[in-house]
Tab-separated table of C-alpha atoms in Angstrom:
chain	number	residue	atom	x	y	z
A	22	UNK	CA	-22.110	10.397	-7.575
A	23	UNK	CA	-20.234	12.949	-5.092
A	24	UNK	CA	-17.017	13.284	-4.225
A	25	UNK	CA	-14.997	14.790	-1.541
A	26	UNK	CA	-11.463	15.421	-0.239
A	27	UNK	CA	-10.255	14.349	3.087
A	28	UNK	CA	-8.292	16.787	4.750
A	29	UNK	CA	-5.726	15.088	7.020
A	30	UNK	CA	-2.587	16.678	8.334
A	31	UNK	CA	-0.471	17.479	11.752
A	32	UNK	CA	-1.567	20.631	14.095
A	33	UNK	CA	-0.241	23.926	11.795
A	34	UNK	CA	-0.209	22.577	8.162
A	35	UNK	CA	-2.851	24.723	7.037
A	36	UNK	CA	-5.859	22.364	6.909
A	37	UNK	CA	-8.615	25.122	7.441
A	38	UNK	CA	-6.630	27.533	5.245
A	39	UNK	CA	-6.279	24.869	2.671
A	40	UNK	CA	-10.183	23.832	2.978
A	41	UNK	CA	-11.008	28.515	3.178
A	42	UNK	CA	-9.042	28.520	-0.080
A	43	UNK	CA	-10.782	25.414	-1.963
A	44	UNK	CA	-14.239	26.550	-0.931
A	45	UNK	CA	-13.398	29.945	-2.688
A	46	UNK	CA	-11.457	28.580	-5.805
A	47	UNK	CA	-14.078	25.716	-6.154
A	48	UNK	CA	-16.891	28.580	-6.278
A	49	UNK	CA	-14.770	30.950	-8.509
A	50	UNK	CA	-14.787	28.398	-11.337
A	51	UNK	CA	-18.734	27.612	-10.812
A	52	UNK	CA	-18.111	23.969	-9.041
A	53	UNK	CA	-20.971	23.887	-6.147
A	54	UNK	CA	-18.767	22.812	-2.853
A	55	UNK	CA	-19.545	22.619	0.944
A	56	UNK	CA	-17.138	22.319	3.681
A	57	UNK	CA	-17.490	19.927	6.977
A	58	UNK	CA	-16.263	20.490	10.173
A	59	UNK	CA	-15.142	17.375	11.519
A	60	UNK	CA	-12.642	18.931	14.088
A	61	UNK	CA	-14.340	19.553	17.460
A	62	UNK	CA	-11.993	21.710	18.516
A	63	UNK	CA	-12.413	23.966	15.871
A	64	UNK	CA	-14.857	26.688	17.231
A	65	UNK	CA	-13.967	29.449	14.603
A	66	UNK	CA	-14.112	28.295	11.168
A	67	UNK	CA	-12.735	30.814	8.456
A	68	UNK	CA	-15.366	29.434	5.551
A	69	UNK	CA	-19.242	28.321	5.848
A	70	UNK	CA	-19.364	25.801	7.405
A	71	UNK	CA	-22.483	23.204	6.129
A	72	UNK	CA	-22.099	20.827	8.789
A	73	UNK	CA	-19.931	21.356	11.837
A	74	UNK	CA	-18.979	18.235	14.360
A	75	UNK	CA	-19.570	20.976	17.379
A	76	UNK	CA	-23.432	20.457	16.896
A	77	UNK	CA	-22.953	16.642	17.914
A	78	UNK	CA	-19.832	17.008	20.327
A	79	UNK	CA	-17.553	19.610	21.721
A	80	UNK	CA	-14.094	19.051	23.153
A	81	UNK	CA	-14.548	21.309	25.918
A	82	UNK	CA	-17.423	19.355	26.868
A	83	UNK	CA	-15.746	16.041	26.597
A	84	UNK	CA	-12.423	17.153	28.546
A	85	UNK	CA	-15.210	18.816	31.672
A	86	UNK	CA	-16.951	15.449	31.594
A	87	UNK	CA	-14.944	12.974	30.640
A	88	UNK	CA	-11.719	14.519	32.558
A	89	UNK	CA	-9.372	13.754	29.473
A	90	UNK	CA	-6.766	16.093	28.024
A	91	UNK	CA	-6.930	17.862	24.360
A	92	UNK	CA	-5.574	14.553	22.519
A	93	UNK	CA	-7.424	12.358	24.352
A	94	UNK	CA	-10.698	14.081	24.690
A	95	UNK	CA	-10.294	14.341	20.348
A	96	UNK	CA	-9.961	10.616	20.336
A	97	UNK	CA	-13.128	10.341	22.159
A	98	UNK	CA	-14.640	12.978	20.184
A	99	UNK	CA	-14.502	11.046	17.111
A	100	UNK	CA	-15.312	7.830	18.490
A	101	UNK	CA	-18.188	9.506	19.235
A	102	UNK	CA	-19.375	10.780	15.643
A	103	UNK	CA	-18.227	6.669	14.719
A	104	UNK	CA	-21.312	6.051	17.268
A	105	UNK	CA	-23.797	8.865	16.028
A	106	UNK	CA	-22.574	8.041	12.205
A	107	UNK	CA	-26.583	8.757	11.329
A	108	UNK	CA	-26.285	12.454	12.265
A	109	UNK	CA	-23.596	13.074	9.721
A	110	UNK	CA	-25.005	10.692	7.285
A	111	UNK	CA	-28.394	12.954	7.567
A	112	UNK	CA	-26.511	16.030	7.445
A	113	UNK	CA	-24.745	15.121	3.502
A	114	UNK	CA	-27.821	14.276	2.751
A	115	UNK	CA	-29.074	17.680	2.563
A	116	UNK	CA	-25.913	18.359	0.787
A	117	UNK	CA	-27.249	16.583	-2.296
A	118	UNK	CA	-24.488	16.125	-5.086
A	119	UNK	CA	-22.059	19.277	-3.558
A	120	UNK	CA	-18.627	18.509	-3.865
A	121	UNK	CA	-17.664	17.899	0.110
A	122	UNK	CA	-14.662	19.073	1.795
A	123	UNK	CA	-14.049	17.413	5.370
A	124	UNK	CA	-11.785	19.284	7.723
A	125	UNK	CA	-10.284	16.673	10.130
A	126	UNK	CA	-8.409	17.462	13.270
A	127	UNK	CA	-4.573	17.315	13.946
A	128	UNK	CA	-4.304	14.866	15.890
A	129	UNK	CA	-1.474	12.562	13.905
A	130	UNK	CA	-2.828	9.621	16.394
A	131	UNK	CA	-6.468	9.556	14.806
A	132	UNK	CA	-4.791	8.879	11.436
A	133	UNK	CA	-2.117	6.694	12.009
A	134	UNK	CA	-3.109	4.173	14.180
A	135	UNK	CA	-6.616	4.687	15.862
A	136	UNK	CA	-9.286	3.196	13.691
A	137	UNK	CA	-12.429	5.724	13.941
A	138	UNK	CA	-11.623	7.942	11.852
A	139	UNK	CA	-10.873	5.540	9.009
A	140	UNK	CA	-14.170	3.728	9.696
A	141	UNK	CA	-16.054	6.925	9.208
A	142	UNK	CA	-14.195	7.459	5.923
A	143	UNK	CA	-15.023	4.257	5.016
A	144	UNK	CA	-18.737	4.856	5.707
A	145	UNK	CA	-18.886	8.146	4.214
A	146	UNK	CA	-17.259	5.727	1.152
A	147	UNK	CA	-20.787	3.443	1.154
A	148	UNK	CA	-22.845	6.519	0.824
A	149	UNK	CA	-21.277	6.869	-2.834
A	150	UNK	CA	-18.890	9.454	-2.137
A	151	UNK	CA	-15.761	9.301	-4.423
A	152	UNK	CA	-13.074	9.584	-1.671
A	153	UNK	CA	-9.646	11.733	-1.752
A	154	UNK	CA	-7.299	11.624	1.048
A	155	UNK	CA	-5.141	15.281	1.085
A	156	UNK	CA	-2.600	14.900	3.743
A	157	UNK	CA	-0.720	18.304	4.312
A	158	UNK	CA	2.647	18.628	5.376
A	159	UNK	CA	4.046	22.491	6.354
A	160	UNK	CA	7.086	22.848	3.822
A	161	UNK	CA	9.276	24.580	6.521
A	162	UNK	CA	10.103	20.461	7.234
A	163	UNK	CA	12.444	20.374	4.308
A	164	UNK	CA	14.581	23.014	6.058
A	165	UNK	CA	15.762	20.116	8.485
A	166	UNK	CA	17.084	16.573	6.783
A	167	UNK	CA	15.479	15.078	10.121
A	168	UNK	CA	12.036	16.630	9.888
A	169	UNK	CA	11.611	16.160	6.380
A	170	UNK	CA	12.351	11.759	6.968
A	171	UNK	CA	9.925	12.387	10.121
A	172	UNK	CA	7.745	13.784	7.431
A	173	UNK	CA	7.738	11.359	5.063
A	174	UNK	CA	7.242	8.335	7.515
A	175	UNK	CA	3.892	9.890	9.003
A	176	UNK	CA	2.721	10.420	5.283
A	177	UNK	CA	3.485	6.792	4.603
A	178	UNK	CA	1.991	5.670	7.852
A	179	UNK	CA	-1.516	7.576	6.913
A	180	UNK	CA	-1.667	6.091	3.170
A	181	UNK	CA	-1.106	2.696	5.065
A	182	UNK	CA	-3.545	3.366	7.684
A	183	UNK	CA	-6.668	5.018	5.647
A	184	UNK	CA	-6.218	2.962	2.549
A	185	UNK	CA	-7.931	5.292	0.123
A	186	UNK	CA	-6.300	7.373	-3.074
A	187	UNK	CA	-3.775	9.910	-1.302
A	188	UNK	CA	-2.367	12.942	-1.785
A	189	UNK	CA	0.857	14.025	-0.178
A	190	UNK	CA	0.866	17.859	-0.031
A	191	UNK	CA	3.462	20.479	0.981
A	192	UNK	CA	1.656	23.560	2.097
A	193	UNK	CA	2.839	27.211	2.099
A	194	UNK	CA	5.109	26.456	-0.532
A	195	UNK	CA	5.544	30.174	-1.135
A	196	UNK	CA	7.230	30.757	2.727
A	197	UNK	CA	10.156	28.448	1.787
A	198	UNK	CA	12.055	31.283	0.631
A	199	UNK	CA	11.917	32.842	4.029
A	200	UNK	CA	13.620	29.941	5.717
A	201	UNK	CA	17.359	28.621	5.494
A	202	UNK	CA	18.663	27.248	1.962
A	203	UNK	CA	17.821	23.753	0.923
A	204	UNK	CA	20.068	21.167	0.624
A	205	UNK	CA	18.737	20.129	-3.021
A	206	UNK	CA	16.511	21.095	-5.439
A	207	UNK	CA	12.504	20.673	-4.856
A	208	UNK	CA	12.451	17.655	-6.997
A	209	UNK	CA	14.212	16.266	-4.816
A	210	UNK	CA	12.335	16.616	-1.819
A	211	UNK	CA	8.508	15.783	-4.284
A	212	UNK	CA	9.903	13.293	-5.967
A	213	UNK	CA	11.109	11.094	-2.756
A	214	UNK	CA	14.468	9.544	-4.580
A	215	UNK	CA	17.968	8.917	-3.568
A	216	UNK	CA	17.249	9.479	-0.273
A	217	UNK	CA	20.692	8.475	0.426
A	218	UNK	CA	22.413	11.346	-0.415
A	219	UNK	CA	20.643	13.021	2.437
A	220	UNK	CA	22.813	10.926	5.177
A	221	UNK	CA	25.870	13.521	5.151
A	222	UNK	CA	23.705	16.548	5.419
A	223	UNK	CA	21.993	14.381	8.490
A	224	UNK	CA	25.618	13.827	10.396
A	225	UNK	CA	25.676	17.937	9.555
A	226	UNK	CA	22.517	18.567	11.297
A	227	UNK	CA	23.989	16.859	15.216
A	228	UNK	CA	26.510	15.216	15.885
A	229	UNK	CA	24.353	12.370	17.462
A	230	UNK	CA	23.123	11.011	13.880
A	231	UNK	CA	27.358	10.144	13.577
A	232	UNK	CA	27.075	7.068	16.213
A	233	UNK	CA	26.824	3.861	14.551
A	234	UNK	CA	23.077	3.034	15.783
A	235	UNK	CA	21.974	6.493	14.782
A	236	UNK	CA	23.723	5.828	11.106
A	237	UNK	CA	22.382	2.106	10.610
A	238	UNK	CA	18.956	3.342	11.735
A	239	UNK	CA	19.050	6.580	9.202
A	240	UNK	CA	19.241	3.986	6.410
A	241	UNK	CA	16.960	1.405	7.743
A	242	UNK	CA	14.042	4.302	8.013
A	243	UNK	CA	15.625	5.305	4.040
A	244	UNK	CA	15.243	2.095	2.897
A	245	UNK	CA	11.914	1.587	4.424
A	246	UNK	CA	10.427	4.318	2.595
A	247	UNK	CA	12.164	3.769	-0.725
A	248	UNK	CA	11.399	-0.117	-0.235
A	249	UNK	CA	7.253	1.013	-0.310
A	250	UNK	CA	7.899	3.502	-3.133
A	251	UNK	CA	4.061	5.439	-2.207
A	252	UNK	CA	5.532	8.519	-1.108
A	253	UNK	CA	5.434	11.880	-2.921
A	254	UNK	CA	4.298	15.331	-2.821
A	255	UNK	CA	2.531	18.008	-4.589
A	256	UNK	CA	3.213	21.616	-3.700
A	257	UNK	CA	0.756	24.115	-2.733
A	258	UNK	CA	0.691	28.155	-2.339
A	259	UNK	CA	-2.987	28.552	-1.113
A	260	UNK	CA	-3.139	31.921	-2.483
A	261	UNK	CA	-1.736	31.781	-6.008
A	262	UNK	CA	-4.270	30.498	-8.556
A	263	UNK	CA	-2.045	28.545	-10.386
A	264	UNK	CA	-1.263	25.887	-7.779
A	265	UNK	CA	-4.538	25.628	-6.650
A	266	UNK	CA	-5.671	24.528	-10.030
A	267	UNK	CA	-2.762	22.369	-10.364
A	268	UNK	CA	-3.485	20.408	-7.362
A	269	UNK	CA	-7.245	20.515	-7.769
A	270	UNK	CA	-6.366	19.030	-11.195
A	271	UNK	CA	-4.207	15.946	-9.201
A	272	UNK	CA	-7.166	15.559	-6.919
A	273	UNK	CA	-9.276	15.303	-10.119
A	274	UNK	CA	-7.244	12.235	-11.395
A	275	UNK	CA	-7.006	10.619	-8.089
A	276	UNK	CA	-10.790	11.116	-6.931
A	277	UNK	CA	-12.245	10.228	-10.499
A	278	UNK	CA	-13.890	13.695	-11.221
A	279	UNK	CA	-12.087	14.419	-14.518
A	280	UNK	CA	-13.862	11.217	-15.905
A	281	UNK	CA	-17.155	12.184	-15.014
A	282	UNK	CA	-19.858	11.101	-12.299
A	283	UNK	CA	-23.217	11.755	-12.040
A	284	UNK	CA	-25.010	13.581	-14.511
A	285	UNK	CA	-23.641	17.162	-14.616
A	286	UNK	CA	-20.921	16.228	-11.745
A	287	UNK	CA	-18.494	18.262	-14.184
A	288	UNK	CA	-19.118	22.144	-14.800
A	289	UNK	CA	-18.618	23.249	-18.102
A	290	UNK	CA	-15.366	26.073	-17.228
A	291	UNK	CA	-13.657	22.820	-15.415
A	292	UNK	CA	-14.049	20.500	-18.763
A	293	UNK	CA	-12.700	23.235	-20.713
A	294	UNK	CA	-9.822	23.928	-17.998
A	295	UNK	CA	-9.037	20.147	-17.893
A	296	UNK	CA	-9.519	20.067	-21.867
A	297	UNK	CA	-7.163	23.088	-22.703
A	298	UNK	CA	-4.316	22.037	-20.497
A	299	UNK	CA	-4.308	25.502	-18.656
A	300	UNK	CA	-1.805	24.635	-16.385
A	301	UNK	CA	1.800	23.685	-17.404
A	302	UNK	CA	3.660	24.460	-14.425
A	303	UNK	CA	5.734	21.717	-13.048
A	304	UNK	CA	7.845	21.129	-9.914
A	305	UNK	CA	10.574	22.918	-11.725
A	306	UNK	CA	8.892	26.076	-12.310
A	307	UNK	CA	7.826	25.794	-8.875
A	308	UNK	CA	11.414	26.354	-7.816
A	309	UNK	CA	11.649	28.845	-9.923
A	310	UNK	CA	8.165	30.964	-8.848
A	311	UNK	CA	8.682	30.359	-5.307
A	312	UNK	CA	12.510	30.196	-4.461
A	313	UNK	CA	14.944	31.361	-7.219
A	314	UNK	CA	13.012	34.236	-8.486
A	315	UNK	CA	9.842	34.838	-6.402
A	316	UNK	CA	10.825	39.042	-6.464
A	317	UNK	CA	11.089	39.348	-9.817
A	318	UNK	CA	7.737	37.015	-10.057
A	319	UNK	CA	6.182	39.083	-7.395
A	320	UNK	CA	6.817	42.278	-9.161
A	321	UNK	CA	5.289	40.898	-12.641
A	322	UNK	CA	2.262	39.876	-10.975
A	323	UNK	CA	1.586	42.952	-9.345
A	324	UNK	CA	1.958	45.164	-12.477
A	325	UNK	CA	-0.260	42.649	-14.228
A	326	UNK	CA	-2.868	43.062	-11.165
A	327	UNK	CA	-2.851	46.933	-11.932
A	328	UNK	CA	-3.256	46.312	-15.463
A	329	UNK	CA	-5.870	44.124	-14.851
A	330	UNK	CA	-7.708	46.626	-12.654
A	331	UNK	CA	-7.115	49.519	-14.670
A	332	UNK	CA	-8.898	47.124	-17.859
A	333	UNK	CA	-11.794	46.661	-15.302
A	334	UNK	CA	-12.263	50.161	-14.754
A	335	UNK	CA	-12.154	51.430	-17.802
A	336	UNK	CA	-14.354	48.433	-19.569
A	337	UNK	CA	-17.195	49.395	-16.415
A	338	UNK	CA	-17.000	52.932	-17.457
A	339	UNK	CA	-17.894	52.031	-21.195
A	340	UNK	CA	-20.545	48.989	-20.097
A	341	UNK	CA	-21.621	50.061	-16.879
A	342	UNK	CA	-24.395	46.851	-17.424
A	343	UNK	CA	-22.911	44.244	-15.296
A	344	UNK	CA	-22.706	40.561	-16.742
A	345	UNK	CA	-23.103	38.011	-14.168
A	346	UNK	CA	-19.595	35.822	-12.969
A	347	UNK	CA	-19.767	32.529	-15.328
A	348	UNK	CA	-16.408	31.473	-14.312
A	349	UNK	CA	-14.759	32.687	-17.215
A	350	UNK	CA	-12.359	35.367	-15.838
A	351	UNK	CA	-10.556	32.964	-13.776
A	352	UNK	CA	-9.923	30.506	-16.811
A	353	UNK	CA	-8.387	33.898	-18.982
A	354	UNK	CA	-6.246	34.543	-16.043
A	355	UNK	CA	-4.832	30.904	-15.726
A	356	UNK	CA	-4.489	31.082	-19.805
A	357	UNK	CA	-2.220	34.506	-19.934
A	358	UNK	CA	1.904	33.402	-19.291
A	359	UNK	CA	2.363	33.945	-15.961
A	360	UNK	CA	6.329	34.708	-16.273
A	361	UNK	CA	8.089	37.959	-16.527
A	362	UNK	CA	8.281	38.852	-20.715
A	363	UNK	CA	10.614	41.540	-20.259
A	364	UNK	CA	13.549	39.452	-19.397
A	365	UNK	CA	14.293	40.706	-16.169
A	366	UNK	CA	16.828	38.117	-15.497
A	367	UNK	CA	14.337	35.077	-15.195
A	368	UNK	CA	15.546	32.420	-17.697
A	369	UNK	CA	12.254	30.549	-18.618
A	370	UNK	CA	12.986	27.240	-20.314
A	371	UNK	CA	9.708	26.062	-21.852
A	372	UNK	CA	7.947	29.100	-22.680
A	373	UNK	CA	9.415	31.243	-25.621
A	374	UNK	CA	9.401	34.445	-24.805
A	375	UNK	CA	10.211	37.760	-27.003
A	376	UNK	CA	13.860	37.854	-27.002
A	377	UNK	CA	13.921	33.889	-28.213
A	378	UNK	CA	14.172	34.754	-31.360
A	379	UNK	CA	17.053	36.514	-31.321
């Protein structure tokens, strides 16, 4: 039985970044994985590409021919592979049993109201796939009390519209330093609660969300998203380790993959990864990585690369025989504490470091 993630998301959240860094985690932990191109405006892809939607249909070609604009002519572009489903159903084939990324296009329209693209998920569904929806959301929109509710009802609109298990994910987690001070803690914003208490700090953000129609419509979109309850969101930092196994463990649980599939679905590093618990971190030591002490964080993991590379050396130089990559090294990495021991003004609360005692 395969399985494969969805990857859904407006223009800029880091789709082809997300499904770049996947490809190269999945392969660093011995987990065979291709990536799809199902974007046809997507001419430069920054990971192999198995299958790429160009090969049936180009939007350059559609927009020449069919005189449409970019939206538009991606519209057409996927009723078109929704016509021609055989071509991609021949291409997985050749895939075999490789875990499947699909990189979707941008276009909010094609997965909140227009129907091809969920009736090509659906089909993929009754070739056996195991099906994960990963909708990405740029982080910068909890910098603005309006973008963030704009946020939250186009996530809830695509769970609605494609109907399969769904992930809510807030990309480039580790740039949210770089931008203006929150108005709450992360949990906040993951954890989609008491969205109430954002109302003031929307007044703060114009004057127009003061007028009575702007205030009873602020808490008729609040209680519409509370009244659901499906909303909330993981965190990602594409390049950090950690958070890529932590969501690729969430995916796990939502796709079925940590139960098992087909025979030998499940590599042997992942079982022991999901086994062992490697990864403890939670949304609070998120905050604390990636906003109230990502220098001092940044600084530890630096030294630890140069220890790292100064073991390597030196362990080449006495066993210049190389042993081929199993996986392993990733899995000792993710098992070392990855917080400061020295003190260094990070309080950690649920690891015990070597002053605890004291």
């Amino acid at each position: 039985m395969p399985f494969a993630q969805l990857v859904i998301g407006p223009p800029g959240s880091g789709k082809s970044t997300f499904c770049d860094g996947m490809h190269q985690f999945m392969s660093a932990i011995g987990r065979k994985c291709s990536v799809v191109n199902l974007d046809p405006a997507n001419d430069r892809t920054s990971y192999p590409c198995a299958l790429d939607v160009r090969s049936l249909v180009t939007l350059e070609q559609i927009m020449a021919e069919e005189q449409l604009g970019p939206n538009g002519g991606t519209l057409y572009a996927i009723e078109e592979l929704e016509n021609n489903f055989d071509w991609l159903e021949q291409g997985l084939a050749k895939l075999g049993e490789d875990y499947v990324l699909f990189d979707c296009p941008g276009q909010v329209e094609i997965f909140t109201h227009h129907a091809s693209l969920r009736n090509v998920f659906f089909r993929i569904q009754k070739l056996g796939y195991r099906l994960v929806v990963l909708h990405l959301t740029d982080s910068y929109c909890l910098t603005l009390p309006s973008l963030y509710v704009s946020s939250l009802l186009l996530s809830l609109r695509a769970m609605l519209q494609m109907d399969l298990p769904q992930l809510n994910v807030l990309t480039k987690i580790d740039k949210l330093s770089g931008y203006s001070g929150l108005a709450f803690n992360l949990d906040f914003y993951t954890e989609v609660q008491d969205l109430d208490r954002l109302i003031p700090h929307l007044e703060e953000e114009s004057s127009m969300f003061k007028k009575p129609r702007f205030e009873a419509l602020n808490k008729a979109i609040i209680e519409l998203i509370e009244d659901f309850g499906l909303v909330g969101f993981e965190t990602l930092a594409v390049e950090d380790k950690i958070s890529m196994m932590k969501l690729l463990q969430a995916i796990d649980r939502a796709g079925g993959y940590v139960f098992g599939g087909a025979e030998g679905a499940n590599d042997t590093v992942w079982q022991v990864a999901m086994r062992e618990g490697v990864t403890t971190m939670d949304i609070r030591d998120v905050q604390e990585r990636w906003l109230d002490s990502r220098d001092e964080y940044d600084e530890y993991e630096r030294k630890q690369l140069e220890e790292e590379a100064a073991r390597l050396n030196s362990s080449k130089r006495e066993t210049p025989d190389e042993q081929p990559d199993d996986g392993n090294d990733i899995m000792e990495d993710l098992a070392r504490p990855s917080v400061p021991s020295d003190g260094g003004g990070i309080r950690v609360v649920r690891i015990r470091g070597p002053d605890a005692a004291k």
